[in-house]
Coordinates of C-alpha atoms in Angstrom, one line a residue:
Chain A
M27 CA -22.9 -5.3 -0.5
K28 CA -22.5 -9.2 -1.4
R29 CA -21.0 -8.6 -4.9
F30 CA -18.1 -5.7 -3.1
L31 CA -17.4 -8.7 -0.5
S32 CA -17.0 -11.0 -2.9
S33 CA -14.3 -8.6 -4.3
M34 CA -12.8 -7.9 -1.4
L35 CA -12.5 -11.2 -0.5
L36 CA -11.1 -12.4 -4.0
I37 CA -8.9 -10.1 -3.0
T38 CA -7.6 -10.9 1.0
A39 CA -8.6 -14.6 0.1
C40 CA -5.3 -14.6 -2.4
A41 CA -3.2 -11.8 -0.1
A42 CA -4.0 -13.9 3.2
F43 CA -2.8 -17.5 1.5
Q44 CA 0.1 -16.5 0.5
A45 CA 1.9 -15.4 3.2
S46 CA 1.6 -16.7 6.8
P47 CA 1.7 -13.0 8.7
A48 CA 1.9 -12.3 11.9
Y49 CA -1.5 -11.5 14.1
A50 CA -1.3 -9.9 17.7
N51 CA -3.7 -12.8 19.2
G52 CA -0.9 -15.6 19.5
E53 CA -1.8 -19.2 17.2
I54 CA -3.6 -19.1 14.3
G55 CA -4.0 -22.5 13.6
E56 CA -3.7 -24.8 11.1
H57 CA -7.6 -24.9 10.2
V58 CA -7.1 -21.5 9.1
N59 CA -5.3 -23.9 5.2
D60 CA -8.7 -25.7 5.4
L61 CA -11.5 -23.2 6.0
E62 CA -14.0 -25.5 3.8
A63 CA -13.6 -28.5 6.1
H64 CA -14.1 -26.7 9.1
I65 CA -17.5 -24.4 8.4
D66 CA -19.2 -26.4 10.6
D67 CA -16.6 -26.0 13.8
Y68 CA -17.3 -22.4 12.7
T69 CA -20.9 -22.3 12.3
G70 CA -21.3 -24.3 16.2
E71 CA -18.8 -21.3 17.5
V72 CA -21.3 -18.6 16.3
R73 CA -23.9 -19.8 18.0
W74 CA -22.1 -20.6 21.1
F75 CA -20.5 -17.0 21.5
L76 CA -24.0 -15.6 20.5
D77 CA -25.4 -17.9 23.0
E78 CA -22.9 -17.0 25.8
A79 CA -23.5 -12.9 25.4
D80 CA -26.9 -13.4 25.4
T81 CA -26.6 -14.8 28.5
I82 CA -24.4 -12.3 30.3
V83 CA -27.3 -9.6 28.7
D84 CA -29.4 -11.5 31.0
R85 CA -28.0 -11.7 33.3
Y86 CA -26.9 -8.4 33.6
E87 CA -31.2 -7.4 33.0
S88 CA -31.7 -9.4 35.6
K89 CA -29.0 -9.2 38.2
P90 CA -26.7 -6.4 37.0
E91 CA -23.5 -7.2 39.7
S92 CA -23.2 -11.1 38.9
A93 CA -22.8 -10.1 34.8
D94 CA -19.1 -10.5 34.1
P95 CA -18.4 -8.8 30.4
A96 CA -15.0 -9.8 30.5
K97 CA -16.5 -13.8 29.1
L98 CA -17.2 -12.0 26.3
I99 CA -13.9 -10.9 25.8
E100 CA -12.5 -14.4 26.5
N101 CA -15.2 -16.8 24.5
W102 CA -14.5 -14.6 21.5
E103 CA -10.3 -15.5 22.1
A104 CA -11.1 -18.9 22.5
V105 CA -12.6 -19.5 19.5
D106 CA -10.5 -20.9 16.5
F107 CA -13.4 -18.5 14.4
H108 CA -11.6 -15.6 15.3
A109 CA -8.6 -16.5 13.6
A110 CA -10.9 -17.7 10.3
I111 CA -12.1 -14.7 10.1
E112 CA -9.0 -12.6 11.0
T113 CA -6.9 -14.0 8.1
S114 CA -10.2 -14.2 5.3
F115 CA -11.8 -10.2 6.2
V116 CA -10.4 -8.2 7.8
P117 CA -13.5 -5.3 8.3
V118 CA -15.9 -7.8 10.2
Y119 CA -13.5 -8.3 11.8
A120 CA -13.0 -5.1 13.6
S121 CA -17.2 -4.6 13.9
I122 CA -16.5 -7.6 15.7
W123 CA -14.0 -6.3 18.3
Q124 CA -16.6 -3.2 18.2
G125 CA -19.3 -5.0 19.0
I126 CA -17.8 -6.7 22.2
F127 CA -16.5 -3.7 23.2
G128 CA -20.1 -2.1 22.8
V129 CA -21.9 -4.6 24.7
H130 CA -18.5 -4.4 27.2
D131 CA -18.5 -1.0 28.0
G132 CA -22.2 -0.5 28.2
I133 CA -22.1 -3.2 31.1
K134 CA -19.2 -2.0 32.7
Q135 CA -20.2 1.8 32.7
G136 CA -24.1 0.6 34.0
K137 CA -25.9 1.6 31.1
P138 CA -29.6 1.0 30.5
V139 CA -30.1 -2.6 29.3
A140 CA -31.5 -1.1 25.8
E141 CA -28.3 0.3 25.3
V142 CA -26.5 -2.6 26.2
R143 CA -29.3 -5.1 23.9
E144 CA -28.1 -2.3 20.2
Q145 CA -24.5 -3.2 21.4
Q146 CA -25.6 -7.1 21.1
Q147 CA -27.4 -6.8 18.3
A148 CA -24.6 -5.8 16.1
L149 CA -22.7 -7.9 17.5
E150 CA -24.8 -10.6 16.4
E151 CA -25.3 -8.4 12.9
A152 CA -21.4 -9.0 12.6
M153 CA -20.9 -12.5 14.0
W154 CA -23.6 -13.5 11.1
Q155 CA -21.3 -11.3 8.4
A156 CA -18.8 -12.6 8.9
L157 CA -19.8 -16.1 8.6
G158 CA -20.9 -15.8 5.5
A159 CA -17.8 -13.5 5.3
V160 CA -15.6 -16.9 5.4
K161 CA -18.0 -19.3 4.1
L162 CA -16.9 -17.3 0.6
A163 CA -13.0 -17.2 1.3
A164 CA -13.3 -21.0 2.0
K165 CA -14.6 -21.3 -1.5
Y166 CA -12.4 -19.4 -3.2
Q167 CA -9.8 -20.8 -0.7
A168 CA -11.1 -24.3 -2.4
E169 CA -10.6 -22.5 -6.2
Q170 CA -8.0 -20.6 -5.4
P171 CA -4.0 -22.3 -5.8
V172 CA -0.9 -21.1 -3.2
A173 CA 1.3 -18.4 -5.3
S174 CA 4.7 -20.2 -5.7
D175 CA 7.5 -19.1 -4.9
T176 CA 7.8 -17.9 -8.7
S177 CA 5.1 -15.3 -9.1
L178 CA 6.6 -11.5 -10.0
A179 CA 6.1 -8.9 -7.2
A180 CA 3.2 -7.2 -6.6
D181 CA 2.9 -3.5 -9.3
P182 CA 1.8 -0.7 -7.6
V183 CA -2.4 -1.0 -8.2
A184 CA -1.0 -5.3 -6.2
T185 CA 0.3 -3.0 -3.3
L186 CA -1.9 0.0 -2.7
S187 CA -4.7 -3.4 -2.4
E188 CA -2.0 -4.7 0.3
V189 CA -1.9 -0.8 1.4
R190 CA -5.4 -1.1 2.1
E191 CA -5.8 -4.5 3.9
Q192 CA -3.6 -3.4 6.1
L193 CA -5.5 0.0 6.8
D194 CA -8.1 -2.2 7.9
R195 CA -5.8 -4.1 9.8
V196 CA -5.1 -1.0 11.5
V197 CA -9.0 -0.5 12.4
A198 CA -9.2 -3.2 13.9
K199 CA -6.6 -3.2 16.3
Y200 CA -8.0 -0.4 17.0
A201 CA -11.5 -2.1 17.9
E202 CA -8.9 -4.6 19.4
R203 CA -7.6 -1.5 22.0
D204 CA -4.0 -2.9 21.0
L205 CA -3.3 0.4 20.3
E206 CA 0.8 -0.1 19.8
A207 CA -0.3 -2.5 17.4
A208 CA -2.7 -0.1 15.3
T209 CA -0.1 2.5 14.9
S210 CA 3.3 0.1 14.4
I211 CA 0.4 -1.3 12.1
V212 CA 0.3 2.6 9.9
H213 CA 4.2 3.5 10.2
D214 CA 5.0 0.1 8.7
T215 CA 2.1 0.3 5.6
Y216 CA 3.7 3.5 5.0
A217 CA 6.6 3.1 5.3
T218 CA 6.4 -0.4 3.5
R219 CA 4.1 -0.3 0.8
F220 CA 2.5 3.3 0.2
E221 CA 5.8 5.2 0.4
G222 CA 7.1 2.7 -2.4
V223 CA 4.5 3.4 -5.0
E224 CA 4.3 7.0 -4.0
G225 CA 6.5 8.3 -6.7
A226 CA 4.6 6.7 -9.2
L227 CA 1.5 8.2 -7.5
I228 CA 2.9 11.8 -8.1
E229 CA 3.2 12.0 -11.6
Q230 CA -0.3 10.9 -11.9
D231 CA -2.1 13.3 -9.3
A232 CA 0.1 15.5 -7.1
A233 CA -2.4 16.4 -4.5
L234 CA -3.4 13.0 -3.8
V235 CA -0.6 11.9 -3.1
E236 CA 0.0 15.1 -0.2
D237 CA -3.3 14.4 1.0
L238 CA -2.5 10.5 1.4
E239 CA 1.0 11.6 3.1
K240 CA -1.0 13.7 5.4
D241 CA -3.2 10.8 6.2
F242 CA -0.8 8.7 6.8
N243 CA 1.5 11.0 9.4
V244 CA -0.9 13.3 10.6
T245 CA -4.6 12.5 10.7
L246 CA -5.2 8.9 11.1
P247 CA -1.8 8.0 13.6
L248 CA -3.7 11.3 15.7
R249 CA -7.1 9.6 15.9
I250 CA -4.9 6.3 17.1
E251 CA -3.2 7.8 20.0
G252 CA -4.2 7.7 22.7
G253 CA -7.6 5.8 21.9
K254 CA -10.0 8.1 23.4
V255 CA -11.8 8.1 20.0
P256 CA -14.6 5.8 18.9
V257 CA -13.8 2.6 16.7
A258 CA -16.7 4.6 14.3
E259 CA -14.4 8.0 14.0
V260 CA -10.8 5.6 13.1
K261 CA -13.2 3.2 10.6
S262 CA -14.3 7.4 8.7
V263 CA -10.8 8.5 8.4
V264 CA -9.9 4.7 7.1
E265 CA -12.5 4.8 4.4
A266 CA -12.2 8.0 3.9
M267 CA -8.9 6.7 2.5
Q268 CA -10.1 4.1 1.3
V269 CA -12.1 5.7 -1.2
K270 CA -8.0 8.1 -2.0
L271 CA -6.3 5.2 -2.2
E272 CA -8.8 3.9 -4.6
R273 CA -8.7 6.5 -6.8
A274 CA -4.9 6.4 -6.9
Q275 CA -5.7 2.6 -8.3
A276 CA -8.0 3.9 -11.3
L277 CA -5.2 6.3 -11.7
L278 CA -2.0 4.3 -11.3
R279 CA -3.8 1.3 -14.3
E280 CA -4.6 4.1 -15.9
A281 CA -1.1 4.9 -16.5
E282 CA 0.2 1.3 -17.0
Q283 CA -1.7 1.2 -20.3
N284 CA -0.3 4.2 -21.8
R285 CA 3.1 3.0 -21.0
R286 CA 5.7 2.8 -23.2
S287 CA 6.6 -0.9 -24.4
V288 CA 10.3 -1.8 -23.1
F289 CA 11.1 -3.3 -26.4
Chain B
M14 CA 38.3 4.3 -20.6
R15 CA 37.1 5.5 -24.7
R16 CA 35.2 3.2 -26.0
R17 CA 38.4 3.0 -29.1
N18 CA 40.8 1.6 -26.3
F19 CA 38.4 -0.4 -24.8
L20 CA 37.7 -2.5 -28.0
Q21 CA 41.8 -2.9 -28.5
I22 CA 41.8 -4.4 -25.1
L23 CA 39.1 -6.6 -25.3
A24 CA 40.4 -7.5 -28.9
A25 CA 43.7 -8.3 -27.8
A26 CA 42.1 -10.2 -24.6
G27 CA 39.8 -12.8 -27.5
A28 CA 36.9 -11.4 -25.2
L29 CA 35.3 -10.2 -28.4
G30 CA 34.3 -13.7 -30.0
A31 CA 31.5 -13.1 -27.0
L32 CA 29.5 -11.5 -28.7
P33 CA 27.5 -11.1 -31.7
P34 CA 28.9 -9.1 -34.6
A35 CA 26.2 -6.7 -35.0
A36 CA 26.4 -6.5 -30.8
L37 CA 30.1 -6.0 -31.5
R38 CA 29.6 -3.0 -34.5
A39 CA 27.0 -1.2 -31.7
L40 CA 29.8 -1.1 -29.4
A41 CA 32.3 0.4 -31.8
D42 CA 29.4 3.2 -32.5
E43 CA 30.0 5.5 -29.3
G44 CA 27.3 6.8 -27.5
A45 CA 25.0 4.1 -29.1
G46 CA 24.2 1.7 -26.6
V47 CA 24.1 -2.1 -27.9
S48 CA 20.4 -3.0 -28.8
V49 CA 18.1 -6.0 -27.6
E50 CA 18.3 -7.1 -31.7
Q51 CA 21.8 -7.6 -31.5
L52 CA 21.9 -9.9 -28.5
P53 CA 21.1 -13.7 -28.9
P54 CA 17.6 -15.4 -28.4
L55 CA 18.1 -16.6 -24.2
E56 CA 17.0 -19.7 -24.1
G57 CA 16.3 -22.7 -21.2
D58 CA 16.4 -22.0 -16.9
L59 CA 17.1 -18.5 -15.1
T60 CA 16.2 -18.4 -11.4
L61 CA 17.1 -14.5 -10.2
Y62 CA 16.5 -12.8 -7.5
L63 CA 15.2 -9.2 -7.7
G64 CA 15.2 -7.0 -4.8
R65 CA 12.0 -4.6 -5.0
G66 CA 11.9 -1.4 -6.5
E67 CA 10.5 0.8 -8.3
G68 CA 7.0 0.0 -8.2
G69 CA 7.3 -2.9 -10.6
L70 CA 9.1 -1.1 -13.1
Y71 CA 11.7 -4.4 -13.1
E72 CA 9.1 -6.6 -13.6
N73 CA 8.2 -3.9 -16.4
V74 CA 11.6 -5.4 -17.4
L75 CA 11.6 -9.3 -16.4
E76 CA 8.2 -9.5 -17.9
A77 CA 9.8 -7.8 -21.6
I78 CA 12.6 -10.1 -21.6
R79 CA 10.3 -13.0 -20.8
Q80 CA 8.0 -11.9 -23.9
R81 CA 10.6 -11.7 -25.9
N82 CA 12.4 -14.9 -25.2
P83 CA 9.4 -17.7 -25.2
K84 CA 12.3 -20.2 -25.0
L85 CA 13.8 -18.8 -21.4
N86 CA 11.8 -20.0 -18.5
L87 CA 12.4 -17.5 -15.8
R88 CA 11.9 -18.1 -12.5
V89 CA 11.7 -15.1 -10.3
R90 CA 12.2 -14.5 -6.8
T91 CA 11.4 -11.5 -4.9
G92 CA 12.3 -9.7 -1.3
P93 CA 13.7 -7.3 0.1
T94 CA 17.4 -6.6 -1.1
A95 CA 19.5 -7.3 2.2
A96 CA 16.9 -10.5 3.2
L97 CA 17.8 -11.2 -0.4
A98 CA 21.7 -10.8 0.0
N99 CA 21.4 -13.1 3.8
T100 CA 19.4 -16.1 1.7
I101 CA 22.1 -15.9 -0.8
V102 CA 25.3 -15.9 1.4
A103 CA 23.4 -18.7 3.9
E104 CA 22.8 -20.8 0.3
A105 CA 25.8 -20.9 -0.4
R106 CA 27.6 -21.8 2.9
A107 CA 24.5 -24.9 3.2
G108 CA 26.2 -25.5 -0.6
I109 CA 23.0 -25.1 -2.2
S110 CA 22.7 -22.4 -5.2
R111 CA 19.3 -21.4 -6.2
A112 CA 19.9 -18.5 -8.1
D113 CA 21.7 -17.3 -11.1
L114 CA 21.3 -13.7 -11.0
F115 CA 20.6 -10.9 -8.4
W116 CA 19.4 -7.5 -9.4
A117 CA 19.7 -5.8 -6.1
V118 CA 18.2 -2.7 -5.7
D119 CA 21.3 -1.9 -3.4
S120 CA 24.9 -1.9 -4.3
G121 CA 26.1 -2.8 -1.1
A122 CA 23.9 -5.7 -0.7
L123 CA 25.7 -6.9 -3.6
G124 CA 29.2 -6.1 -2.5
L125 CA 27.9 -8.4 0.7
V126 CA 27.3 -11.4 -1.4
A127 CA 30.5 -10.2 -3.6
E128 CA 32.9 -10.6 0.0
E129 CA 31.5 -13.8 0.6
G130 CA 32.8 -15.2 -2.5
G131 CA 30.0 -15.2 -4.3
G132 CA 29.6 -14.0 -8.2
H133 CA 31.0 -15.2 -10.8
V134 CA 33.5 -11.8 -13.0
L135 CA 31.6 -10.2 -16.0
P136 CA 33.3 -10.2 -18.9
E137 CA 35.1 -7.5 -19.9
D138 CA 32.1 -6.5 -22.7
I139 CA 29.8 -6.4 -19.7
T140 CA 32.6 -4.1 -17.3
G141 CA 33.5 -1.7 -20.1
Q142 CA 29.9 -0.4 -21.2
F143 CA 30.6 1.8 -17.6
D144 CA 32.6 4.9 -16.3
P145 CA 35.6 3.4 -14.5
L146 CA 34.0 4.3 -11.3
F147 CA 31.3 2.6 -11.9
S148 CA 33.3 -0.6 -12.9
Y149 CA 33.1 -3.4 -10.9
P150 CA 34.4 -7.5 -12.1
K151 CA 31.9 -8.8 -10.5
W152 CA 28.8 -7.0 -11.0
A153 CA 27.1 -4.4 -13.1
P154 CA 25.7 -1.3 -12.3
V155 CA 22.1 -1.0 -14.2
S156 CA 20.9 2.1 -13.5
G157 CA 21.3 4.6 -10.9
R158 CA 20.0 7.9 -8.6
I159 CA 21.9 10.7 -7.9
R160 CA 22.0 12.9 -4.0
T161 CA 20.5 16.3 -4.8
L162 CA 19.6 19.3 -2.9
P163 CA 16.3 20.5 -4.1
F164 CA 15.7 23.9 -3.1
N165 CA 12.3 26.2 -3.0
T166 CA 12.8 28.1 -5.8
E167 CA 10.7 30.9 -4.1
R168 CA 12.7 31.5 -1.3
L169 CA 16.1 30.1 -3.1
T170 CA 18.4 30.7 -6.0
A171 CA 20.5 28.3 -7.3
D172 CA 23.3 30.6 -6.5
R173 CA 22.8 30.6 -2.7
V174 CA 22.8 27.2 -2.7
P175 CA 26.4 25.6 -1.5
D176 CA 28.1 23.5 -4.5
D177 CA 30.0 21.7 -1.1
I178 CA 27.7 19.5 0.8
M179 CA 30.0 20.1 4.2
A180 CA 30.3 24.0 3.7
L181 CA 26.0 23.6 4.4
A182 CA 26.9 23.4 7.9
D183 CA 27.7 26.5 8.1
S184 CA 25.1 28.2 5.8
D185 CA 22.0 29.6 7.6
L186 CA 19.4 27.8 5.4
S187 CA 16.8 25.6 6.9
V188 CA 16.8 22.1 5.2
G189 CA 14.6 19.1 4.9
W190 CA 15.4 15.6 5.8
A191 CA 14.1 12.1 6.5
P192 CA 17.3 10.6 8.7
A193 CA 15.2 7.4 8.9
Y194 CA 15.5 6.5 5.4
A195 CA 18.1 3.9 3.3
A196 CA 18.9 6.2 1.1
F197 CA 19.9 9.4 3.2
Q198 CA 21.8 6.9 5.6
S199 CA 23.8 6.3 2.3
F200 CA 24.3 9.3 1.4
I201 CA 26.0 9.8 5.8
T202 CA 27.9 6.0 5.2
A203 CA 29.7 7.8 2.2
M204 CA 30.0 10.9 4.0
R205 CA 31.8 9.4 6.4
L206 CA 34.2 7.5 4.2
L207 CA 34.6 10.4 2.4
E208 CA 35.4 13.2 5.5
G209 CA 35.8 11.0 8.4
E210 CA 33.6 10.4 11.3
Q211 CA 34.4 13.0 13.1
A212 CA 33.5 15.6 10.3
T213 CA 30.4 13.7 9.3
G214 CA 29.1 14.0 12.9
D215 CA 30.2 18.2 13.2
W216 CA 28.5 18.1 9.8
L217 CA 25.4 16.5 11.5
R218 CA 25.1 18.7 14.7
A219 CA 25.2 21.6 12.6
V220 CA 22.4 20.9 9.9
S221 CA 20.3 19.2 12.8
R222 CA 19.5 22.7 14.6
R223 CA 18.0 24.0 11.3
A224 CA 16.5 20.4 10.4
R225 CA 12.6 19.4 9.8
N226 CA 12.2 15.7 9.8
Y227 CA 10.2 14.2 7.1
A228 CA 9.1 10.4 6.9
G229 CA 10.4 9.4 3.4
E230 CA 12.2 11.9 0.9
L231 CA 9.3 12.2 -0.9
G232 CA 7.9 13.9 1.4
V233 CA 10.9 15.8 1.5
V234 CA 10.6 17.7 -1.5
M235 CA 7.1 18.0 -1.5
G236 CA 7.7 19.9 2.5
V237 CA 10.6 22.0 0.1
E238 CA 8.3 22.7 -2.6
R239 CA 5.5 23.9 -0.1
G240 CA 8.2 26.5 1.1
E241 CA 8.5 24.6 5.5
V242 CA 12.1 24.7 4.3
D243 CA 14.6 25.7 1.9
L244 CA 15.9 22.7 0.6
G245 CA 16.5 19.8 1.4
F246 CA 18.1 16.0 0.4
A247 CA 16.9 13.5 -1.2
N248 CA 17.0 11.2 -4.6
H249 CA 17.3 13.2 -7.9
Y250 CA 13.5 10.9 -8.9
Y251 CA 11.7 12.8 -6.3
T252 CA 11.5 16.3 -8.1
L253 CA 11.3 15.1 -11.1
R254 CA 8.4 12.8 -10.3
L255 CA 6.7 16.2 -8.4
K256 CA 7.8 18.0 -11.4
S257 CA 6.3 15.9 -13.6
G258 CA 2.8 15.6 -12.0
K259 CA 2.9 19.5 -11.0
P260 CA 4.8 21.4 -13.5
D261 CA 4.7 24.7 -11.7
A262 CA 5.7 23.2 -8.8
K263 CA 7.8 25.5 -7.2
V264 CA 11.1 23.1 -6.5
D265 CA 14.4 22.3 -8.5
L266 CA 17.6 20.6 -8.4
A267 CA 21.3 21.8 -6.8
F268 CA 24.3 19.7 -6.9
T269 CA 26.9 19.4 -5.4
E270 CA 30.9 18.7 -6.6
K271 CA 32.8 15.5 -5.6
D272 CA 31.5 14.5 -2.5
A273 CA 28.5 12.2 -0.1
G274 CA 26.4 15.5 -1.6
C275 CA 25.7 14.0 -5.4
L276 CA 26.7 10.8 -4.4
L277 CA 25.6 8.6 -7.4
N278 CA 23.9 4.8 -6.4
A279 CA 22.9 2.0 -8.0
S280 CA 21.5 -0.8 -8.9
G281 CA 23.3 -3.5 -10.5
V282 CA 23.3 -7.4 -11.4
M283 CA 25.7 -10.0 -10.2
A284 CA 26.1 -14.0 -12.3
L285 CA 25.8 -16.1 -9.2
S286 CA 25.8 -18.8 -11.9
P287 CA 28.7 -18.9 -14.7
S288 CA 26.0 -19.5 -17.8
D289 CA 26.0 -18.6 -21.0
T290 CA 22.3 -18.0 -20.1
A291 CA 22.6 -15.9 -17.2
I292 CA 25.7 -13.9 -18.8
N293 CA 23.6 -12.6 -22.1
F294 CA 21.0 -12.2 -19.6
I295 CA 22.9 -9.0 -17.7
R296 CA 23.8 -7.8 -21.5
Y297 CA 19.7 -7.2 -22.2
L298 CA 19.3 -5.2 -18.8
L299 CA 22.0 -2.9 -20.2
T300 CA 20.9 -3.0 -23.8
R301 CA 19.8 0.7 -24.6
E302 CA 16.2 -0.1 -24.9
V303 CA 16.2 -1.3 -20.8
Q304 CA 18.1 1.7 -20.3
S305 CA 16.3 4.1 -22.2
Y306 CA 13.0 2.5 -20.3
L307 CA 14.6 3.1 -16.6
A308 CA 15.1 6.3 -17.9
T309 CA 12.0 8.0 -19.3
E310 CA 9.5 5.7 -17.2
A311 CA 11.3 5.2 -13.9
Y312 CA 13.4 9.0 -14.2
E313 CA 16.4 6.6 -13.0
I314 CA 19.6 6.7 -15.0
P315 CA 20.8 5.0 -17.1
M316 CA 24.5 3.0 -16.2
A317 CA 25.4 1.8 -19.4
R318 CA 27.8 4.8 -20.9
G319 CA 26.2 6.8 -24.1
M320 CA 22.5 6.7 -22.7
G321 CA 21.2 10.3 -22.7
M322 CA 20.2 11.3 -18.9
P323 CA 16.4 11.0 -17.8
P324 CA 14.3 14.2 -18.9
G325 CA 15.2 17.3 -16.3
L326 CA 18.4 16.0 -15.3
P327 CA 21.6 18.4 -16.1
P328 CA 23.9 16.1 -18.8
R329 CA 25.6 13.4 -17.0
D330 CA 29.4 15.5 -18.0
S331 CA 27.7 18.3 -15.8
I332 CA 27.2 16.0 -13.1
H333 CA 30.3 14.9 -10.5
P334 CA 29.8 12.4 -8.7
P335 CA 32.8 11.3 -5.6
D336 CA 35.0 8.4 -6.0
I337 CA 33.9 5.9 -4.3
N338 CA 33.7 2.5 -3.8
L339 CA 29.7 2.1 -4.2
T340 CA 29.7 -1.3 -2.3
R341 CA 31.2 0.1 0.9
L342 CA 28.1 1.9 1.5
A343 CA 27.0 -1.6 3.1
D344 CA 28.9 -0.7 6.0
L345 CA 25.3 1.1 7.4
R346 CA 25.9 0.3 11.5
P347 CA 28.9 2.8 12.3
T348 CA 26.9 5.0 10.0
L349 CA 23.6 4.3 12.6
D350 CA 25.9 4.4 15.5
L351 CA 26.9 8.3 14.3
M352 CA 23.4 9.1 13.8
R353 CA 22.0 7.7 17.2
D354 CA 24.6 9.7 18.5
V355 CA 24.7 12.7 17.2
G356 CA 20.9 12.4 17.9
V357 CA 19.0 12.8 14.7
L358 CA 18.4 8.8 14.5

């Protein structure tokens, strides 16, 4: 897992600092350009956030009507750590939202305390994992110079890495319950990234392209539509797509190695 | 213009001195194309704005040119073609000139820059390498893509596909299309320019009754192959690529004649600075090595005369694209308005 996190972070950290993508939750803040200098602040925020979450669940346990689960969302949107993880490692970011809504909905729906505690536990795990991810991203950020304007455009394999990263954002936005953003990322990712490389991919494996076309245009948008299915279900569609995209990358890498030279 | 006539004109104009003798011999050798071996090495600084296209293959070409010319300091800025064209225009208006070259996947973008006064007139040894239909003073087409009618071979035979795009409106064939797709919109723009707004609107209305929408043109070709529709509208390379990955694919290509249905559009390059290095860089893109690389690896149609077509396409002289100024395809707004009015967008 650690190795997986490292390699994913290398990809996402590089991507995050070569561009300034727009995020749905407002200003990102300059702090994300120097993660290392802010690690102590982030650590403090994580502790504070989890303490507050614990207080909310404690209240729910002792006097259910006094618990205000909306505070969880407010607190999460107030911390700088939110932007730090969103720009560093989106899969964990999605898990945080999943945990927040797990606790929030559990309280709103009057579920047994044990079930809410389970969600709280998942939220805590996601938060600590996220802090680890930001620390790792900070390390890569310090080592990786910002790409210059003169670099060549991404090749198809790199484009598919961007596609995979965007799909993680889809899960994150779905977990945030921002269905419009989730749907729009799916469509944009298909039209501006995947569509540009599928011609090369279809030469290698036509069935794989057919499968991914269906995922992009039918399976995933249908899961997102209406926001009715659990985050885990959207995540599982995305994970299945990620596996196919990984295979696509391997095929394109191999094809590139076998390609004739220009001169 | 035949090559010999072209050489006579060049000689009269004194333009032949710009090229080494070996390159001149290649030009004289009908059909051979200029080899990179005959071109001078590139040296110095060069900034190229590159509109993204063909999944990294243009970058492969640039990398090969870099490796072949170690004294060339080639800086590349990539981005969507339209955005780069706007940047070039904005920079020019501000009195700044950052790019020496603009290689665009869409000829309309080159037209936009040229209309704003950008780009330098190219030497005749470059502009003379193209069919007169595709010869422009300020930019050189590099590689092309042609509109085709991919059809399902189990549902149709080629003789049932009309060779007149306008006649398709009166047929009973079901159609797959991707109206939101830029290449489709260029095709409709060409129809509008060739046939007029009224005829194009009528055609869109008639065809839309039997049309099925797809998100992209590869999707169109795949839909045709699955038999969801009889035929589709798509650039040629999607079918060639599908057939490369799935040789028994139930799809083949049909072409219309001298109308928007077989529009041949091209990527192209223009010199934004008059330096010898920039002009010679364009010559590199037109060498037989680069042209044949783009044909075999990207299935693109070489635009320099005398080069073979990509595998899977009929010979160039059996395809008859319409006579249309490609830079006018940038006039997209009326097309989008028309498509919206008709309800296909």
